[in-house]
mmCIF file of C-alpha atoms in Angstrom:
data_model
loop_
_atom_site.group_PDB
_atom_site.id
_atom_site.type_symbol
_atom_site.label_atom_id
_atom_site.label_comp_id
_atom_site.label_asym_id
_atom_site.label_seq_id
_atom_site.Cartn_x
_atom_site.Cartn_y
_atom_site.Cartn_z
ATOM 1 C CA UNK A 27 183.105 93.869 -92.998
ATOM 2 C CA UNK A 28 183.511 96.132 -89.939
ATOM 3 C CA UNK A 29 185.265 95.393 -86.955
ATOM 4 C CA UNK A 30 186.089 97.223 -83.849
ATOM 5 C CA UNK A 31 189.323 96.896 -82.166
ATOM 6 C CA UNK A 32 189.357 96.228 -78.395
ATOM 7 C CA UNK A 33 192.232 96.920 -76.177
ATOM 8 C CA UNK A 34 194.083 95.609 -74.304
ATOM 9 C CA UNK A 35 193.109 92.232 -75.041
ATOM 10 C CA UNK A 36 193.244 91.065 -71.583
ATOM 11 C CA UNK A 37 194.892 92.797 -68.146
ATOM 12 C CA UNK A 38 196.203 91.371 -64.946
ATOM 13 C CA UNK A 39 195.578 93.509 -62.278
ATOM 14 C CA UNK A 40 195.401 94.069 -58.633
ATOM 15 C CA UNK A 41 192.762 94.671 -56.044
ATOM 16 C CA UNK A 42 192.080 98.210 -55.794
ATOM 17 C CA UNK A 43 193.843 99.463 -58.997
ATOM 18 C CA UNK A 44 191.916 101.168 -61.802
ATOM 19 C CA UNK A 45 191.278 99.483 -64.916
ATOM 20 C CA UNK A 46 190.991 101.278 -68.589
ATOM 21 C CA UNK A 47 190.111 99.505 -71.923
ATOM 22 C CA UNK A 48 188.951 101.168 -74.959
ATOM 23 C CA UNK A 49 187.856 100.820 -77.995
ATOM 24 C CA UNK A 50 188.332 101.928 -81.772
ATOM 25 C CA UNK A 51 186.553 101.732 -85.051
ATOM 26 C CA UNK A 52 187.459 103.233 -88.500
ATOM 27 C CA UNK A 53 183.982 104.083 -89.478
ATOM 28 C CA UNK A 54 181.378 106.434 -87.196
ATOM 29 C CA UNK A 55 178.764 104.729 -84.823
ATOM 30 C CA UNK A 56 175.684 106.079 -83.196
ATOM 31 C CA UNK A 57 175.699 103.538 -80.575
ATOM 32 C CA UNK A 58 178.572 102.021 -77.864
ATOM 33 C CA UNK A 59 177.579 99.720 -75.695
ATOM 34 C CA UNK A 60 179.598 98.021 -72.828
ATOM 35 C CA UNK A 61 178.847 94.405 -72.041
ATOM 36 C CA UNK A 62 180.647 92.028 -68.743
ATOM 37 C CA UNK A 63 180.012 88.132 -69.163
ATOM 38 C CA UNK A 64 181.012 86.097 -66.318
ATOM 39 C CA UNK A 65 182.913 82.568 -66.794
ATOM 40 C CA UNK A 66 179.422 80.162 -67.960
ATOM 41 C CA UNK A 67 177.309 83.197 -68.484
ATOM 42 C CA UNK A 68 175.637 85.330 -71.050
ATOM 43 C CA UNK A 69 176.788 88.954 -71.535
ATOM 44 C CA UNK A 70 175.369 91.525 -69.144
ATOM 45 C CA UNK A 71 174.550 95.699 -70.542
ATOM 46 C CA UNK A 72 176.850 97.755 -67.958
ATOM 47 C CA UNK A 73 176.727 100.944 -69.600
ATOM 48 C CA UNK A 74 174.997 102.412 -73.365
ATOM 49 C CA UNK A 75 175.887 105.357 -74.929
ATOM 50 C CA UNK A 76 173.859 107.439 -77.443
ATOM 51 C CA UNK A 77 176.057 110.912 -77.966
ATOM 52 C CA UNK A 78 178.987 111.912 -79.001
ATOM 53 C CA UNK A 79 181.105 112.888 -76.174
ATOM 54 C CA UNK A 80 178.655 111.575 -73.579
ATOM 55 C CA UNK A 81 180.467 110.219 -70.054
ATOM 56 C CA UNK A 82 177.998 108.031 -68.175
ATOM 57 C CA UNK A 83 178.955 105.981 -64.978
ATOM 58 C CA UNK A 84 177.583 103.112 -63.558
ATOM 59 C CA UNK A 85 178.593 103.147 -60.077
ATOM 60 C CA UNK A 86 182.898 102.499 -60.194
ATOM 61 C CA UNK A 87 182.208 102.028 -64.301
ATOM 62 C CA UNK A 88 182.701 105.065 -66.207
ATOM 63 C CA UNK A 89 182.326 105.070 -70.052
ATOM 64 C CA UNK A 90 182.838 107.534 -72.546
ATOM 65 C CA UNK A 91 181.514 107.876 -76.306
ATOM 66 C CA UNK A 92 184.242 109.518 -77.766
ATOM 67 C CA UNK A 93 183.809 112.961 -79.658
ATOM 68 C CA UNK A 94 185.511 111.199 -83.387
ATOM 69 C CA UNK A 95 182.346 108.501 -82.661
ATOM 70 C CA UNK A 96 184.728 106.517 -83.529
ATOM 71 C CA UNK A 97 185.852 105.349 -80.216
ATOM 72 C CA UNK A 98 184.722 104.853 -77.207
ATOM 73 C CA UNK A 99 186.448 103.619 -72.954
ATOM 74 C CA UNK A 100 185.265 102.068 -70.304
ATOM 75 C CA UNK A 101 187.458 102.523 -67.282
ATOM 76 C CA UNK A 102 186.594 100.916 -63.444
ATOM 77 C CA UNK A 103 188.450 102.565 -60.379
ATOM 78 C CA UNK A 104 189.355 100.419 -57.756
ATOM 79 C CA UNK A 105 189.053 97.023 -58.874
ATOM 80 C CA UNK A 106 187.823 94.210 -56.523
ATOM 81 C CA UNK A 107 187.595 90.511 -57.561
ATOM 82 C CA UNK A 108 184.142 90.665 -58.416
ATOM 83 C CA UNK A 109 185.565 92.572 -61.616
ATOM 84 C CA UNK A 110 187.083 89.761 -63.119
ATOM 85 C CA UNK A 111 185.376 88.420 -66.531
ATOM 86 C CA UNK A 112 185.571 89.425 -70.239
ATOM 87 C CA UNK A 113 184.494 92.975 -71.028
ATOM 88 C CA UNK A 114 183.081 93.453 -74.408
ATOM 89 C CA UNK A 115 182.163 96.897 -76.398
ATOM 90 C CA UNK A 116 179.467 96.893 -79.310
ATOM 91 C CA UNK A 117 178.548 99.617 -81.186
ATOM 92 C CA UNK A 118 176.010 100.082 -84.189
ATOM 93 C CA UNK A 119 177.378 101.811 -87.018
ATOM 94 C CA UNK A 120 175.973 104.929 -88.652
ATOM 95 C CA UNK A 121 175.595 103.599 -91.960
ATOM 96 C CA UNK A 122 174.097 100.788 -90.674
ATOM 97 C CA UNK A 123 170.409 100.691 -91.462
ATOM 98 C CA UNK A 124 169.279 96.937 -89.800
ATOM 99 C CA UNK A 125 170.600 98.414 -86.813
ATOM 100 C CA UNK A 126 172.909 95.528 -86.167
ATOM 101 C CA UNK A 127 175.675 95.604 -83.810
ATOM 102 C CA UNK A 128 179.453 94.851 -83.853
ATOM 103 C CA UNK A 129 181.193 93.812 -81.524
ATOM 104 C CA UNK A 130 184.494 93.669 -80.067
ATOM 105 C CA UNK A 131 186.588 90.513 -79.323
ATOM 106 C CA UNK A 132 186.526 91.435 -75.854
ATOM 107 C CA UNK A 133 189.122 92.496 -72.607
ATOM 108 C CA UNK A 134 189.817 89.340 -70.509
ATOM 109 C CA UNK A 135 189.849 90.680 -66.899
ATOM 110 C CA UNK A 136 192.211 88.973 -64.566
ATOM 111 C CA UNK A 137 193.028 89.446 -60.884
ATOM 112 C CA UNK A 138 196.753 89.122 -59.731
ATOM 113 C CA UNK A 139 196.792 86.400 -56.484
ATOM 114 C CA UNK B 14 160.935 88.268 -64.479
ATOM 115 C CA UNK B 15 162.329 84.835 -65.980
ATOM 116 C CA UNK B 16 165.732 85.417 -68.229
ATOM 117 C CA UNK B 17 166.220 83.531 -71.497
ATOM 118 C CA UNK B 18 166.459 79.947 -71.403
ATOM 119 C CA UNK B 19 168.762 77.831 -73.542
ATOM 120 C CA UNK B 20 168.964 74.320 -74.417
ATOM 121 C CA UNK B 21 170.508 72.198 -74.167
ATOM 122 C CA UNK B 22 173.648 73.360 -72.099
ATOM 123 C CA UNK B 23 176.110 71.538 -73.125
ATOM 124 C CA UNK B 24 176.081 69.020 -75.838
ATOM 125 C CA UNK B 25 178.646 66.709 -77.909
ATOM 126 C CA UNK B 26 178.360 65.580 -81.469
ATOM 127 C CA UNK B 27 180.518 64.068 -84.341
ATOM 128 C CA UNK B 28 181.132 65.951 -87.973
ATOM 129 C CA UNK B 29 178.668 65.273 -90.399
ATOM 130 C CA UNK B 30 176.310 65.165 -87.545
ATOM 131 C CA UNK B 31 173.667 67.633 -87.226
ATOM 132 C CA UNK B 32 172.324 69.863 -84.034
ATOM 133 C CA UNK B 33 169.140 72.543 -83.111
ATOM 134 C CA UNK B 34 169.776 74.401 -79.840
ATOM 135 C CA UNK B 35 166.468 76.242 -78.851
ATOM 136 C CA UNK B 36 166.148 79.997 -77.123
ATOM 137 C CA UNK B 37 163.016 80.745 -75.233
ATOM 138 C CA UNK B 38 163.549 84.888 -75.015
ATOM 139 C CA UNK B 39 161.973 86.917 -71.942
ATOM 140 C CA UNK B 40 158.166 86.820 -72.088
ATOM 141 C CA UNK B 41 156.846 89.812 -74.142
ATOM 142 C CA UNK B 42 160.405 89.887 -75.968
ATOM 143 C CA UNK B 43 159.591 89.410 -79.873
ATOM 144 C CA UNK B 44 162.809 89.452 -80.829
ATOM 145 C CA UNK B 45 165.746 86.827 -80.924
ATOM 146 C CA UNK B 46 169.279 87.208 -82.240
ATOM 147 C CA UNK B 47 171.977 84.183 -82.475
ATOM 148 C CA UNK B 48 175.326 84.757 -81.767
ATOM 149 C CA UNK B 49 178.553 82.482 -82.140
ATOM 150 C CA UNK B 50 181.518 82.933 -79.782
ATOM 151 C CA UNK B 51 184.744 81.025 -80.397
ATOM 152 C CA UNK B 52 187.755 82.484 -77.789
ATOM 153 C CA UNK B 53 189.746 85.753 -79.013
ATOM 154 C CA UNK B 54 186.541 85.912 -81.657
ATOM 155 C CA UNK B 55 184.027 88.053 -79.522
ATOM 156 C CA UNK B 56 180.577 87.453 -81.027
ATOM 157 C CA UNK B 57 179.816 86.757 -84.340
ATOM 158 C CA UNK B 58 176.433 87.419 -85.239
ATOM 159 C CA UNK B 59 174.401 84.534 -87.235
ATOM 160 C CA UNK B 60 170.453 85.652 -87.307
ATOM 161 C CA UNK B 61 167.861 87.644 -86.001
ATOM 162 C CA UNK B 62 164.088 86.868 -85.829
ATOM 163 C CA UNK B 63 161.508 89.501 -84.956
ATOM 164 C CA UNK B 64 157.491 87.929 -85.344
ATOM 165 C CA UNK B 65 158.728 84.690 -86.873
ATOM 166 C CA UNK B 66 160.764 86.341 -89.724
ATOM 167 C CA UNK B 67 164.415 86.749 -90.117
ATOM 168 C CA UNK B 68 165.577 89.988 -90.024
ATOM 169 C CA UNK B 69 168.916 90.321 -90.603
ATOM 170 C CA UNK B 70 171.718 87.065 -91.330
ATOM 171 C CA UNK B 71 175.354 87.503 -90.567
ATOM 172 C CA UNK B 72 178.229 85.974 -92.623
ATOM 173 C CA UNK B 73 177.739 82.331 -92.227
ATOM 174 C CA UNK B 74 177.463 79.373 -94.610
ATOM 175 C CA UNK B 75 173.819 78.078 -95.447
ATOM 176 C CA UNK B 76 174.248 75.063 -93.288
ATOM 177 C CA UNK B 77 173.611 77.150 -90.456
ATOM 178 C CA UNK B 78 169.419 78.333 -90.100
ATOM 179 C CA UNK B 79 167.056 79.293 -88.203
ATOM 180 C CA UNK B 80 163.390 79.853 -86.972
ATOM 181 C CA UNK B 81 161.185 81.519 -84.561
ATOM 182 C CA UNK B 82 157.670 79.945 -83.717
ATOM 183 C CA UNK B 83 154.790 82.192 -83.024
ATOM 184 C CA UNK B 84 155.564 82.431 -79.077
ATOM 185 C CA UNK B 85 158.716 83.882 -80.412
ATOM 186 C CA UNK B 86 160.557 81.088 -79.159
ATOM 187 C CA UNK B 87 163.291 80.492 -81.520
ATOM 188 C CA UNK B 88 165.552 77.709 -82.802
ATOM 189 C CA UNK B 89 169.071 77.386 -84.782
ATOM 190 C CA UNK B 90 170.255 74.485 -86.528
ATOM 191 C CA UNK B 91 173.481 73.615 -87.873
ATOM 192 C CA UNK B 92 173.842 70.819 -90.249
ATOM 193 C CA UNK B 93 176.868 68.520 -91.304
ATOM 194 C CA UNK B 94 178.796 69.605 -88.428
ATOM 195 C CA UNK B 95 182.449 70.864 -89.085
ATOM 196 C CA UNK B 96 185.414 70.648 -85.775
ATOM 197 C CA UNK B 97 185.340 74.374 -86.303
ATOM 198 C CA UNK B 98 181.739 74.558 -85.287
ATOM 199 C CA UNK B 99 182.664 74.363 -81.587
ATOM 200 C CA UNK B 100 181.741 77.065 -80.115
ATOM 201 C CA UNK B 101 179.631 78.893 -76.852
ATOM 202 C CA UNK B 102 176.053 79.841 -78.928
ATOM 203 C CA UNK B 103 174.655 82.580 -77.300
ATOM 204 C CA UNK B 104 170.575 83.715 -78.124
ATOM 205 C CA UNK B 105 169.447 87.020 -77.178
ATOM 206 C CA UNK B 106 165.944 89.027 -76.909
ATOM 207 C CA UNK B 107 164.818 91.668 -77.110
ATOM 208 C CA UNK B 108 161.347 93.737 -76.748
ATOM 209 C CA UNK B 109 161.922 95.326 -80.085
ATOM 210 C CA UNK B 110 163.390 94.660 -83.622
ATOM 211 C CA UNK B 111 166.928 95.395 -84.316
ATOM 212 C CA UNK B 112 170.074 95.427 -81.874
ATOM 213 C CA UNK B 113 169.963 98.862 -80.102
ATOM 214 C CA UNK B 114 170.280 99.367 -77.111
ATOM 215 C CA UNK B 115 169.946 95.866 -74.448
ATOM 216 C CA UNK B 116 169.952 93.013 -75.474
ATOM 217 C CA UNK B 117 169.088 90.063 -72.755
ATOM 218 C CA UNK B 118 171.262 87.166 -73.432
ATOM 219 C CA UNK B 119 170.977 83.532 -72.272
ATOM 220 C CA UNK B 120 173.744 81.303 -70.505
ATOM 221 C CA UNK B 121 174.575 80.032 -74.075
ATOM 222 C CA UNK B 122 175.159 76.565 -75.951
ATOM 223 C CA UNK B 123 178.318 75.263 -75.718
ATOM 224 C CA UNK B 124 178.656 72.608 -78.445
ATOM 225 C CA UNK B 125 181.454 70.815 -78.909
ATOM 226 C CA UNK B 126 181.868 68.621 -82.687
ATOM 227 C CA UNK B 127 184.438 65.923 -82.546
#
């Protein structure tokens, strides 16, 4: 079946420092979508992208839906511990026509003490 | 408005055992997906149920089902429970049929089969 690959797979970071993640599929998508779930929490939308090439921020989040469609980033400037939690990307195929999403296996944001 | 409400919250069971988690979605929302997450798995999508009928069905064995009542609240069960069952359940809604765009998910099911 398809699968997207999400990178890295988790990060240890710093207060203040920016944070990118991206990722890739092998067949074209219409849709990326950027999800944050907190530790005992559901998944939260951050950020959805409908065109190729289109850069949309959500205040420090800024995402990208790269021009292949195959591909998309999320990147967060100046990270504060509030940022911590596992960031997911989903994206709905092309091809696809139940509109289903896949998803990634997620980014596993961590904050160096 | 109120999110979407899962229950039970936590829960423990034996294999061979049997379990139905239930998903009440955002009033209005017709839709409810189903979603398994394991760690390092992401989500793994089981059903989706849009005016009591399933929609779509992900890659899972038969002992794993579903239903949505006319309020469009929506149950899963998973029968002769296996170890590898153990996992966060997630239920989502959403106004309309299919995944695009948001999807409002719940705080999730964490079962654990022993």
């Amino acid at each position: 079946g398809q699968q997207l690959n999400q990178s890295p797979q988790s990060m240890f970071i710093q207060e203040g420092e920016d944070v990118s993640m991206n990722c890739t599929s092998s067949s074209i998508f219409n849709t990326w979508l950027w999800y944050k779930q907190d530790p005992g929490e559901g998944p939260v939308l951050l950020i959805a992208l409908y065109k190729a090439g289109e850069l949309t921020s959500n205040g420090r989040l800024t995402a990208q839906f790269g021009i292949t469609r195959k591909d998309s980033f999320l990147n967060i400037s100046a990270s504060i511990p509030s940022d911590v939690g596992i960031y997911f990307c989903a994206g709905q195929p092309l091809m696809d026509s139940n509109y289903q999403l896949i998803w990634g296996a997620g980014t596993k944001l961590i904050i160096k003490p | 408005k109120a999110g979407v409400t899962q229950t039970p919250r936590y829960l423990i069971k034996t294999r061979g055992q049997q379990v139905t988690l239930s998903c009440s979605p955002i009033s209005g929302h017709r839709s409810v997906s189903w979603y398994q997450q394991t760690p390092g798995q992401g989500l793994q999508f089981l059903f989706e149920y849009f005016s009591e009928t399933q929609r779509n069905k992900g890659n899972f064995p038969g002992r794993f089902s579903g239903r949505q009542f006319s309020n469009s609240r929506s149950e899963m069960n998973v029968s002769t429970l296996e170890l590898g069952d153990s996992a966060l359940y997630l239920c989502a809604s959403n106004p309309l049929a299919g995944s695009t765009g948001e999807l409002f998910f719940g705080e999730g099911s964490r079962l654990t089969v022993l």
